[in-house]
XYZ file of C-alpha atoms in Angstrom:
653
model
C 3.115 40.315 75.983
C 0.307 42.534 77.268
C 1.173 45.225 74.751
C 1.215 42.652 72.009
C -2.192 41.418 73.034
C -3.626 44.932 72.870
C -2.905 45.315 69.189
C -5.931 45.566 66.933
C -6.847 42.297 65.305
C -5.930 41.991 61.676
C -9.514 41.138 60.847
C -10.817 44.495 62.208
C -7.918 46.601 60.940
C -8.073 45.166 57.408
C -11.840 45.192 57.039
C -12.907 46.125 53.532
C -16.630 45.700 53.978
C -18.213 48.873 52.509
C -21.581 48.057 54.112
C -20.124 48.182 57.627
C -20.450 51.662 59.188
C -17.158 53.544 59.842
C -15.734 53.476 63.394
C -16.712 56.284 65.710
C -14.347 59.011 66.945
C -14.284 57.513 70.463
C -13.127 54.168 69.150
C -10.352 55.838 67.193
C -9.142 57.844 70.169
C -9.214 54.713 72.322
C -7.045 52.880 69.813
C -4.547 55.762 69.762
C -4.276 55.815 73.550
C -3.319 52.171 73.621
C -0.378 52.840 71.241
C 2.514 54.740 72.919
C 6.287 54.827 72.952
C 6.411 51.819 75.197
C 4.573 49.711 72.680
C 6.779 47.067 71.084
C 7.908 47.550 67.529
C 6.250 45.469 64.877
C 8.276 42.483 63.855
C 6.828 40.010 61.307
C 6.724 36.487 62.588
C 8.414 33.709 60.721
C 7.818 29.991 60.782
C 11.485 29.272 60.222
C 13.075 30.932 63.302
C 11.880 32.404 66.638
C 11.667 36.176 67.064
C 11.862 38.462 70.089
C 10.112 41.637 71.093
C 11.749 44.903 72.059
C 12.482 43.651 75.565
C 14.338 40.543 74.370
C 11.566 38.137 75.307
C 10.551 35.432 72.898
C 7.270 35.683 71.070
C 5.088 32.664 70.602
C 4.979 32.537 66.780
C 2.453 30.537 64.856
C 2.722 29.101 61.345
C 0.051 29.446 58.698
C -2.510 26.716 58.916
C -2.512 24.190 56.043
C -6.188 24.921 55.540
C -5.280 28.405 54.314
C -4.066 26.957 51.007
C -7.588 25.839 50.181
C -9.239 29.051 51.327
C -11.308 31.020 48.828
C -9.554 34.015 47.230
C -10.389 37.495 48.420
C -13.195 39.122 46.403
C -14.809 42.495 47.295
C -18.569 42.276 47.736
C -19.280 45.464 45.819
C -17.287 47.420 43.265
C -17.586 51.050 42.346
C -18.285 51.917 38.723
C -15.140 51.758 36.639
C -13.330 49.493 39.058
C -11.236 46.793 37.421
C -12.439 43.263 38.106
C -10.186 41.328 40.447
C -8.015 38.561 39.063
C -9.480 35.132 39.673
C -7.301 32.052 39.629
C -8.120 29.434 37.030
C -10.404 26.827 38.487
C -11.509 28.979 41.419
C -14.788 29.933 39.841
C -17.214 27.774 37.938
C -16.188 27.719 34.267
C -18.462 28.440 31.346
C -18.183 24.799 30.195
C -17.580 21.504 31.892
C -15.188 18.710 30.961
C -18.151 16.426 30.450
C -19.195 18.531 27.450
C -15.953 17.769 25.586
C -15.895 14.329 23.908
C -12.957 12.243 24.990
C -10.623 11.160 22.190
C -10.450 7.376 21.888
C -7.840 6.075 19.362
C -9.372 3.610 16.955
C -9.012 2.502 13.354
C -10.994 4.362 10.715
C -12.815 1.229 9.658
C -14.016 0.558 13.214
C -15.403 4.082 13.290
C -17.888 3.090 10.647
C -18.753 -0.306 12.059
C -18.689 0.357 15.771
C -21.172 -1.413 17.997
C -23.064 1.784 18.629
C -23.299 2.900 15.017
C -26.917 2.695 14.021
C -26.282 3.661 10.435
C -24.043 0.680 9.812
C -26.970 -1.647 10.510
C -29.699 0.177 8.675
C -32.434 -2.259 7.760
C -33.058 -0.424 4.514
C -29.577 -1.159 3.184
C -28.549 -4.223 1.276
C -26.684 -6.579 3.639
C -23.995 -7.434 1.072
C -23.680 -4.095 -0.734
C -20.137 -3.026 0.120
C -20.438 0.623 -0.787
C -23.910 1.103 0.667
C -22.836 -0.255 4.050
C -19.335 1.177 4.313
C -19.367 4.393 2.323
C -23.013 5.307 2.280
C -23.071 5.917 6.008
C -20.622 8.768 5.591
C -23.020 10.728 3.442
C -25.305 11.290 6.434
C -22.691 13.135 8.433
C -23.677 16.457 6.973
C -27.194 16.046 8.337
C -25.959 15.317 11.811
C -27.156 11.735 11.905
C -23.706 10.224 12.193
C -20.728 11.641 14.078
C -17.447 9.793 13.769
C -14.148 10.750 15.331
C -11.089 10.992 13.144
C -7.940 9.587 14.687
C -5.091 11.955 13.765
C -2.564 9.392 14.992
C -3.728 6.650 12.659
C -1.067 5.602 10.113
C -1.363 7.165 6.682
C -1.208 4.588 3.829
C -2.069 6.836 0.922
C 1.474 6.723 -0.390
C 1.732 2.922 -0.627
C -0.183 2.553 -3.789
C 0.088 3.988 -7.234
C -0.104 7.731 -7.651
C -3.004 7.426 -10.073
C -6.313 5.658 -9.708
C -5.903 1.906 -10.002
C -8.464 -0.575 -11.249
C -7.121 -3.919 -10.031
C -5.570 -2.881 -6.793
C -5.733 -3.206 -3.073
C -4.340 0.188 -2.302
C -3.895 3.591 -3.803
C -3.586 7.278 -3.092
C -7.197 8.363 -2.721
C -7.187 11.056 -0.059
C -10.759 11.703 1.061
C -12.042 13.312 4.286
C -14.004 11.008 6.532
C -16.736 13.526 7.276
C -17.811 14.045 3.657
C -19.550 11.967 1.055
C -17.180 9.681 -0.831
C -17.550 9.618 -4.582
C -14.439 7.462 -4.938
C -13.692 4.501 -2.716
C -10.566 5.028 -0.663
C -8.739 1.682 -0.442
C -6.266 3.075 2.067
C -9.264 3.940 4.240
C -10.558 0.369 3.989
C -7.244 -1.334 4.669
C -6.039 0.978 7.445
C -4.958 -0.962 10.512
C -4.010 0.031 14.054
C -0.520 1.398 14.333
C 0.613 -1.424 16.610
C 0.182 -4.069 13.913
C 0.662 -2.054 10.740
C 4.044 -2.609 9.155
C 4.916 -0.938 5.893
C 7.416 -2.371 3.506
C 10.686 -0.519 3.958
C 11.292 0.540 0.386
C 13.917 3.047 1.461
C 16.254 0.204 2.420
C 16.903 -0.353 -1.285
C 17.259 3.270 -2.330
C 20.670 4.121 -3.822
C 22.315 6.617 -1.511
C 24.574 9.294 -2.910
C 27.046 10.414 -3.872
C 27.026 8.275 -7.009
C 30.391 7.573 -8.567
C 30.444 7.885 -12.348
C 34.196 7.681 -12.915
C 34.474 3.945 -12.230
C 36.777 1.799 -14.296
C 35.290 -1.006 -16.456
C 36.203 -3.674 -13.918
C 34.893 -1.723 -10.906
C 31.409 -2.248 -9.478
C 29.187 -0.653 -6.860
C 27.103 -2.502 -4.296
C 23.860 -1.980 -6.245
C 25.358 -3.702 -9.285
C 25.064 -7.056 -7.499
C 21.318 -6.822 -6.825
C 18.118 -6.296 -8.753
C 17.398 -2.710 -9.768
C 15.502 -0.582 -7.280
C 12.638 0.278 -9.623
C 11.876 -3.333 -10.533
C 12.189 -4.490 -6.921
C 9.803 -1.820 -5.678
C 7.282 -2.588 -8.426
C 7.261 -6.288 -7.566
C 6.980 -5.570 -3.853
C 4.057 -3.208 -4.372
C 2.224 -5.799 -6.425
C 2.857 -8.463 -3.806
C 1.664 -6.107 -1.072
C -1.509 -5.286 -3.007
C -2.175 -8.979 -3.588
C -2.001 -9.817 0.119
C -4.139 -6.972 1.420
C -7.434 -7.968 3.024
C -10.605 -6.202 4.112
C -11.230 -6.667 7.865
C -14.786 -6.613 9.221
C -16.169 -6.984 5.710
C -19.894 -7.211 5.026
C -19.240 -9.262 1.897
C -20.065 -12.967 1.887
C -17.326 -14.961 3.628
C -17.228 -17.504 0.803
C -18.589 -17.810 -2.741
C -18.273 -21.317 -4.098
C -14.591 -22.109 -3.390
C -13.498 -18.449 -3.208
C -12.977 -16.558 0.039
C -11.443 -13.310 1.386
C -13.272 -11.012 -1.027
C -11.941 -7.465 -1.448
C -13.706 -4.859 -3.661
C -11.551 -3.451 -6.443
C -13.843 -0.872 -8.047
C -12.766 2.754 -7.799
C -16.308 4.141 -7.601
C -19.420 3.240 -5.644
C -21.815 4.363 -8.373
C -23.810 1.670 -10.088
C -23.284 1.730 -13.840
C -25.196 -0.623 -16.124
C -24.299 1.073 -19.409
C -21.640 -1.438 -20.471
C -23.145 -4.828 -19.666
C -26.787 -3.943 -19.016
C -26.428 -4.877 -15.325
C -24.571 -3.201 -12.450
C -21.095 -4.675 -12.373
C -18.655 -5.040 -9.478
C -15.158 -6.495 -9.347
C -13.640 -8.300 -6.347
C -10.344 -9.918 -5.528
C -10.671 -13.388 -3.999
C -8.529 -16.386 -3.133
C -9.337 -19.900 -4.237
C -9.358 -22.646 -1.635
C -8.508 -25.214 -4.323
C -5.129 -23.938 -5.489
C -4.486 -20.977 -3.126
C -4.208 -18.498 -6.012
C -5.785 -15.076 -6.363
C -8.492 -14.397 -8.936
C -10.638 -11.470 -10.008
C -14.390 -12.023 -9.726
C -16.684 -9.862 -11.883
C -20.203 -9.821 -10.518
C -23.286 -8.828 -12.518
C -25.897 -7.800 -9.979
C -29.483 -8.917 -10.428
C -28.883 -11.307 -13.348
C -31.212 -14.281 -13.753
C -30.106 -17.154 -15.920
C -32.888 -18.050 -18.380
C -30.929 -20.196 -20.816
C -28.310 -22.673 -19.637
C -26.657 -22.627 -23.066
C -25.632 -19.005 -22.529
C -23.295 -19.766 -19.657
C -21.774 -22.674 -21.586
C -20.362 -20.190 -24.103
C -17.653 -19.439 -21.532
C -16.075 -22.795 -22.391
C -15.028 -21.365 -25.765
C -13.352 -18.401 -24.083
C -11.400 -20.676 -21.767
C -9.533 -21.931 -24.850
C -8.265 -18.425 -25.727
C -4.627 -18.303 -24.631
C -3.172 -14.931 -25.539
C -0.877 -12.609 -23.624
C -3.087 -9.596 -24.426
C -6.378 -11.091 -23.201
C -7.375 -11.507 -19.561
C -7.921 -15.247 -19.204
C -11.429 -16.455 -18.331
C -11.499 -19.478 -16.009
C -15.134 -20.041 -15.096
C -18.618 -18.543 -14.796
C -21.434 -19.425 -12.411
C -24.476 -17.956 -10.691
C -24.805 -17.431 -6.953
C -27.216 -16.085 -4.387
C -24.596 -15.352 -1.723
C -25.055 -11.581 -2.149
C -28.767 -11.738 -1.354
C -29.812 -11.670 -5.008
C -29.161 -13.629 -8.158
C -25.724 -12.649 -9.439
C -23.566 -13.882 -12.306
C -19.880 -14.365 -11.448
C -17.004 -14.474 -13.969
C -13.672 -15.832 -12.712
C -10.664 -14.158 -14.350
C -6.955 -13.706 -13.771
C -6.029 -11.111 -11.172
C -3.438 -8.480 -12.134
C -2.521 -6.271 -9.152
C -1.948 -2.536 -9.558
C -3.511 -2.508 -13.015
C -5.233 0.526 -14.496
C -7.605 1.012 -17.383
C -6.672 3.103 -20.394
C -9.374 5.561 -19.338
C -7.683 6.115 -15.995
C -4.213 6.270 -17.517
C -4.786 8.586 -20.485
C -8.018 10.488 -19.790
C -8.464 12.919 -16.931
C -11.369 12.206 -14.594
C -11.725 15.776 -13.392
C -14.855 16.710 -15.357
C -18.280 15.106 -15.233
C -17.979 12.062 -17.495
C -15.256 13.850 -19.461
C -15.803 17.323 -20.801
C -15.501 16.360 -24.451
C -12.255 18.295 -24.789
C -8.651 17.264 -24.920
C -7.707 16.168 -21.397
C -3.907 16.179 -21.528
C -0.806 15.847 -23.645
C -1.096 13.739 -26.811
C -0.107 10.101 -26.577
C 3.243 9.436 -28.328
C 2.954 7.642 -31.648
C 5.174 4.734 -30.638
C 2.843 4.078 -27.685
C -0.165 4.057 -30.015
C 1.560 1.608 -32.349
C 2.342 -0.610 -29.392
C -1.340 -0.631 -28.432
C -2.358 -1.339 -32.012
C -0.008 -4.308 -32.314
C -1.112 -5.799 -28.992
C -4.831 -5.409 -29.690
C -4.276 -6.844 -33.171
C -2.600 -9.870 -31.613
C -5.533 -10.315 -29.232
C -8.106 -10.028 -32.015
C -6.260 -12.600 -34.114
C -6.540 -15.196 -31.350
C -10.181 -14.307 -30.692
C -11.270 -14.275 -34.350
C -9.399 -17.470 -35.166
C -11.279 -19.108 -32.292
C -14.609 -18.259 -33.926
C -15.408 -15.515 -31.388
C -15.680 -11.739 -31.319
C -14.329 -9.401 -28.661
C -17.464 -7.190 -28.733
C -15.967 -4.910 -26.082
C -12.953 -2.817 -27.107
C -13.463 0.123 -24.811
C -10.782 2.125 -22.942
C -12.608 1.495 -19.657
C -12.272 -2.285 -20.160
C -8.668 -2.480 -21.378
C -6.162 -3.014 -18.578
C -2.659 -1.605 -18.417
C -1.011 -4.306 -16.288
C 2.579 -3.024 -16.553
C 4.564 -0.478 -18.502
C 3.210 -0.595 -22.062
C 1.457 -3.964 -21.520
C -2.313 -4.012 -22.162
C -4.927 -6.774 -21.988
C -8.515 -6.942 -23.245
C -10.855 -7.507 -20.302
C -14.493 -8.584 -19.998
C -14.850 -9.943 -23.513
C -16.888 -13.036 -22.585
C -19.498 -11.147 -20.556
C -21.641 -9.984 -23.468
C -21.706 -13.462 -24.994
C -23.510 -14.687 -21.868
C -25.684 -11.654 -21.134
C -26.774 -11.094 -24.749
C -26.882 -14.727 -25.779
C -30.379 -14.508 -27.305
C -29.460 -11.369 -29.251
C -26.260 -12.972 -30.482
C -28.245 -15.823 -32.038
C -29.773 -13.366 -34.515
C -26.393 -11.802 -35.413
C -23.660 -13.611 -37.286
C -20.161 -13.889 -35.891
C -18.767 -12.144 -38.998
C -20.881 -9.060 -38.303
C -19.690 -8.996 -34.709
C -16.084 -9.278 -35.875
C -16.605 -6.371 -38.264
C -17.892 -4.336 -35.332
C -14.642 -5.157 -33.489
C -12.717 -3.256 -36.175
C -14.992 -0.222 -35.756
C -14.536 -0.216 -31.975
C -10.804 -0.690 -32.481
C -10.619 2.368 -34.724
C -12.679 4.531 -32.360
C -10.386 3.550 -29.488
C -7.173 4.562 -31.295
C -8.786 7.767 -32.551
C -9.823 8.823 -29.046
C -6.320 8.070 -27.738
C -4.629 9.956 -30.596
C -6.762 13.056 -30.022
C -6.742 12.515 -26.249
C -10.485 13.113 -26.338
C -13.053 10.394 -25.521
C -15.743 12.292 -27.446
C -13.730 12.439 -30.674
C -15.642 9.444 -32.087
C -18.730 11.648 -32.448
C -16.889 14.029 -34.790
C -14.608 11.796 -36.812
C -13.822 14.319 -39.648
C -12.637 16.942 -37.154
C -10.635 14.330 -35.253
C -8.890 13.204 -38.458
C -8.147 16.846 -39.288
C -6.649 17.286 -35.833
C -4.392 14.283 -36.407
C -3.288 15.769 -39.729
C -2.192 18.971 -38.007
C -0.450 16.985 -35.277
C 2.876 15.212 -35.540
C 1.320 11.814 -36.239
C 2.422 10.042 -39.415
C 0.249 9.359 -42.428
C 0.590 5.620 -41.822
C -1.170 5.928 -38.469
C -3.964 8.017 -39.956
C -4.486 5.501 -42.792
C -4.576 2.676 -40.271
C -7.358 4.376 -38.306
C -9.334 5.166 -41.483
C -9.145 1.503 -42.555
C -10.506 0.395 -39.193
C -13.332 2.943 -39.274
C -14.349 2.220 -42.878
C -17.733 0.456 -43.115
C -17.781 -3.236 -44.096
C -18.081 -4.032 -47.775
C -21.196 -5.374 -49.450
C -21.754 -9.180 -49.427
C -20.313 -9.815 -52.902
C -16.994 -8.464 -51.611
C -15.112 -10.323 -48.878
C -15.276 -8.770 -45.377
C -12.301 -7.286 -43.606
C -10.143 -9.774 -41.750
C -7.558 -9.467 -39.031
C -4.946 -11.037 -41.317
C -5.309 -8.150 -43.766
C -4.870 -5.659 -40.963
C -1.747 -7.346 -39.583
C -0.174 -7.424 -43.046
C -0.701 -3.679 -43.342
C 1.154 -2.966 -40.101
C 3.936 -5.541 -40.556
C 6.640 -2.887 -40.178
C 5.261 -1.749 -36.823
C 4.955 -5.349 -35.657
C 8.676 -5.795 -36.313
C 9.519 -2.672 -34.308
C 7.304 -3.780 -31.428
C 8.849 -7.255 -31.479
C 12.315 -5.707 -31.373
C 11.375 -3.648 -28.301
C 10.029 -6.789 -26.655
C 13.342 -8.576 -27.235
C 15.241 -5.693 -25.630
C 12.936 -5.868 -22.620
C 13.515 -9.608 -22.408
C 17.277 -9.043 -22.378
C 16.919 -6.483 -19.608
C 14.806 -8.807 -17.462
C 17.248 -11.663 -17.972
C 20.098 -9.398 -16.882
C 18.147 -8.476 -13.738
C 17.356 -12.128 -13.087
C 20.985 -13.182 -13.434
C 21.928 -10.953 -10.500
C 19.369 -12.567 -8.218
C 20.377 -16.058 -9.352
C 23.888 -15.504 -7.987
C 22.484 -14.013 -4.810
C 20.315 -17.072 -4.245
C 23.303 -19.354 -4.664
C 25.271 -17.444 -2.049
C 22.350 -17.438 0.366
C 22.179 -21.225 0.216
C 25.917 -21.427 0.898
C 25.642 -19.062 3.879
C 22.731 -21.130 5.217
C 24.923 -24.264 5.177
C 27.722 -22.463 7.007
C 25.351 -21.231 9.711
C 23.972 -24.735 10.206
C 27.516 -25.915 10.956
C 29.264 -23.058 12.767
C 28.872 -22.651 16.543
C 26.553 -25.662 16.862
C 26.308 -26.324 20.633
C 26.057 -30.096 20.370
C 25.813 -32.795 17.728
C 25.584 -36.552 18.244
C 26.277 -36.081 21.994
C 29.530 -34.271 21.176
C 29.792 -30.724 22.516
C 33.089 -30.137 20.685
C 31.799 -31.245 17.282
C 31.882 -27.745 15.748
C 35.349 -27.066 17.227
C 37.170 -30.087 15.794
C 38.191 -31.382 12.395
C 36.998 -29.590 9.271
C 34.351 -27.755 11.287
C 37.092 -25.799 13.063
C 38.455 -24.713 9.682
C 34.976 -23.474 8.716
C 34.829 -21.468 11.915
C 38.134 -19.799 11.091
C 36.914 -19.215 7.541
C 33.821 -17.475 8.932
C 36.083 -15.134 10.908
C 38.219 -14.581 7.803
C 35.196 -13.498 5.774
C 33.071 -11.528 8.251
C 35.242 -10.637 11.268
C 38.326 -9.017 9.755
C 39.835 -5.897 11.324
C 42.322 -3.347 10.086
C 45.659 -2.339 11.628
C 43.896 -0.151 14.192
C 41.449 -2.858 15.279
C 38.473 -1.352 13.476
C 36.052 -3.763 11.745
C 36.409 -4.065 7.971
C 33.040 -3.839 6.175
C 33.847 -4.878 2.621
C 31.028 -6.503 0.623
C 33.363 -7.222 -2.265
C 35.599 -9.301 0.013
C 32.576 -11.273 1.270
C 31.230 -11.983 -2.222
C 34.668 -12.936 -3.534
C 35.383 -15.412 -0.750
C 31.944 -17.017 -0.915
C 32.085 -17.382 -4.696
C 35.521 -19.010 -4.478
C 34.251 -21.359 -1.789
C 31.205 -22.318 -3.852
C 33.412 -22.958 -6.894
C 35.984 -24.926 -4.869
C 39.126 -23.257 -6.259
C 42.627 -24.515 -5.591
C 43.624 -21.070 -4.308
C 45.039 -21.214 -0.777
C 44.334 -18.819 2.061
C 45.768 -18.488 5.579
C 43.314 -18.819 8.479
C 44.440 -17.424 11.852
C 42.818 -18.384 15.144
C 41.346 -15.757 17.418
C 44.212 -16.044 19.926
C 46.699 -15.738 17.024
C 48.462 -18.905 18.187
C 47.549 -21.048 15.167
C 47.820 -20.310 11.458
C 46.476 -22.839 8.952
C 46.943 -22.699 5.174
C 44.100 -24.418 3.300
C 42.542 -24.249 -0.145
C 38.970 -23.408 -1.053
C 38.567 -26.935 -2.385
C 39.324 -28.400 1.036
C 36.937 -25.967 2.684
C 34.165 -26.882 0.259
C 34.726 -30.569 0.967
C 34.450 -29.829 4.678
C 31.183 -27.944 4.166
C 29.618 -30.795 2.189
C 30.749 -33.502 4.630
C 29.537 -31.632 7.718
C 26.223 -30.727 6.109
C 25.645 -34.332 5.029
C 26.267 -35.461 8.594
C 23.514 -33.132 9.769
C 21.123 -34.373 7.096
C 21.739 -38.042 7.912
C 21.166 -37.396 11.611
C 17.891 -35.656 10.827
C 16.728 -38.569 8.691
C 17.526 -41.073 11.439
C 15.410 -39.119 13.890
C 12.495 -38.988 11.447
C 12.631 -42.729 10.825
C 12.754 -43.540 14.517
């Protein structure tokens, strides 16, 4: 032990301090004298087992102190030039940045990012309190200047694929992908209607998708599962329209209620004010009426002051126009709910509608480049538009009115090939004093000119073609369009005749296109047959659902009229066995049989009450009953009537 105690301390032997002077020769010789052959051999100590010295005596070993784990790493005080820097563990030295400098990510909806409690831009006193786009979208334009910093939640659900692939006019959704940190030139409805992931539920369209492989070698009497239900395309279209109709705008800055309308949602696809069409900035909203619970489209003219009460009464004449190609006008009134005097027109709401401008003309250039923007419109589509607009003008002109607004930006495409004139009554109210100095016949003649310019721009696929009519007609001549279409456009564009001659009428125009009217009517009849065929499938499905609802009211009922065995006795027991026969069949190996054809066949026979007999076997296979569908149907009706009578007695008491 004495020899062990004479060993040099590790601290002095492993000193790496370059500033400390080297040991003297006497100290070195003294250290050598203390080390001789009798000195014990070096044996590293271990904390796991005791060790002995060279004489067999135990050594008092010590474990490393727990404080050594938190000791600072070894770092030389001075380094020679060219020496490699020692490796420093991460976190041992002060970093270049601190965690406090990194903003913490807080998941939130995109809409709350704009209207958070600490957002000063969302409550700017210089902004209009009820201007939707100034308050919601305008704040994003300041991000480039560093006045507004909003976090983008990468985990927020993406709803850009729920809407139509192209820009929609009357919609509550759409695919308008736009970064949050840049100025928005187009309103992003998916950005407005984005909800937290915990409450957002998308419609599962994929549940109705036909999965392959598709069998094409079926016999005439064979059917697939999808033959019993409505087609996937029509179902998805109806579901998208219903989804768009029910979408709302949370945390809206719009007025909570205007007259008897509430839950306003903006429908415009741009936040730019445009007064070129009506003379006043115009906005369109979707709203629900508290009177009948239906959805309507509200067109607002900003900053309009009513000077003549007779002007707004002209809407009563438009309420009488009942045509399938005209958006119906229901009412018009003035309001100050937006903070100014605004004129509101109440019209029918058509979800997922687009204007002809959005459907046929590209919006890539600034207000259209004046060139052809895409492939030419097929001639049969143009004739369909001509026939529908002619039908609308006939109803309008026969009512003593004029459309006055036949523009591609105000004609809605509500479904495939179906168009409607929109906003016709607005100019009669706004320009009421000017209309008094112009006869209705002159306004109707101008309808024909606007009609011709519309078809010409669609035929050339160029909105600016109306400024160069001779070149546009020459282009149509070189194209594959027929001479009949070109003559039709020339008749519409021809100036009105002098007063001694009678003016052009819509009846003359319709007589000239009688052949195309017949073709369009024939296509409409084919579409009607197709829709009736689709409806017939759902009619049968509804009948079977009602039958299944009755069976589930009866089967496995725990108690009825203080009788716990009510569902297990009499005809109810037969219905229980019938339920097992339809839905709980197994094959020879005990595997469940999933056969939709068997289910539909049995339910249809039960609903019809056939005399065909079937064998019903109990679950323990001890009883086998042979009954007819007629007897089963009688049992269903009797048991269901018992339930109804019991419910009525409880209501009366």
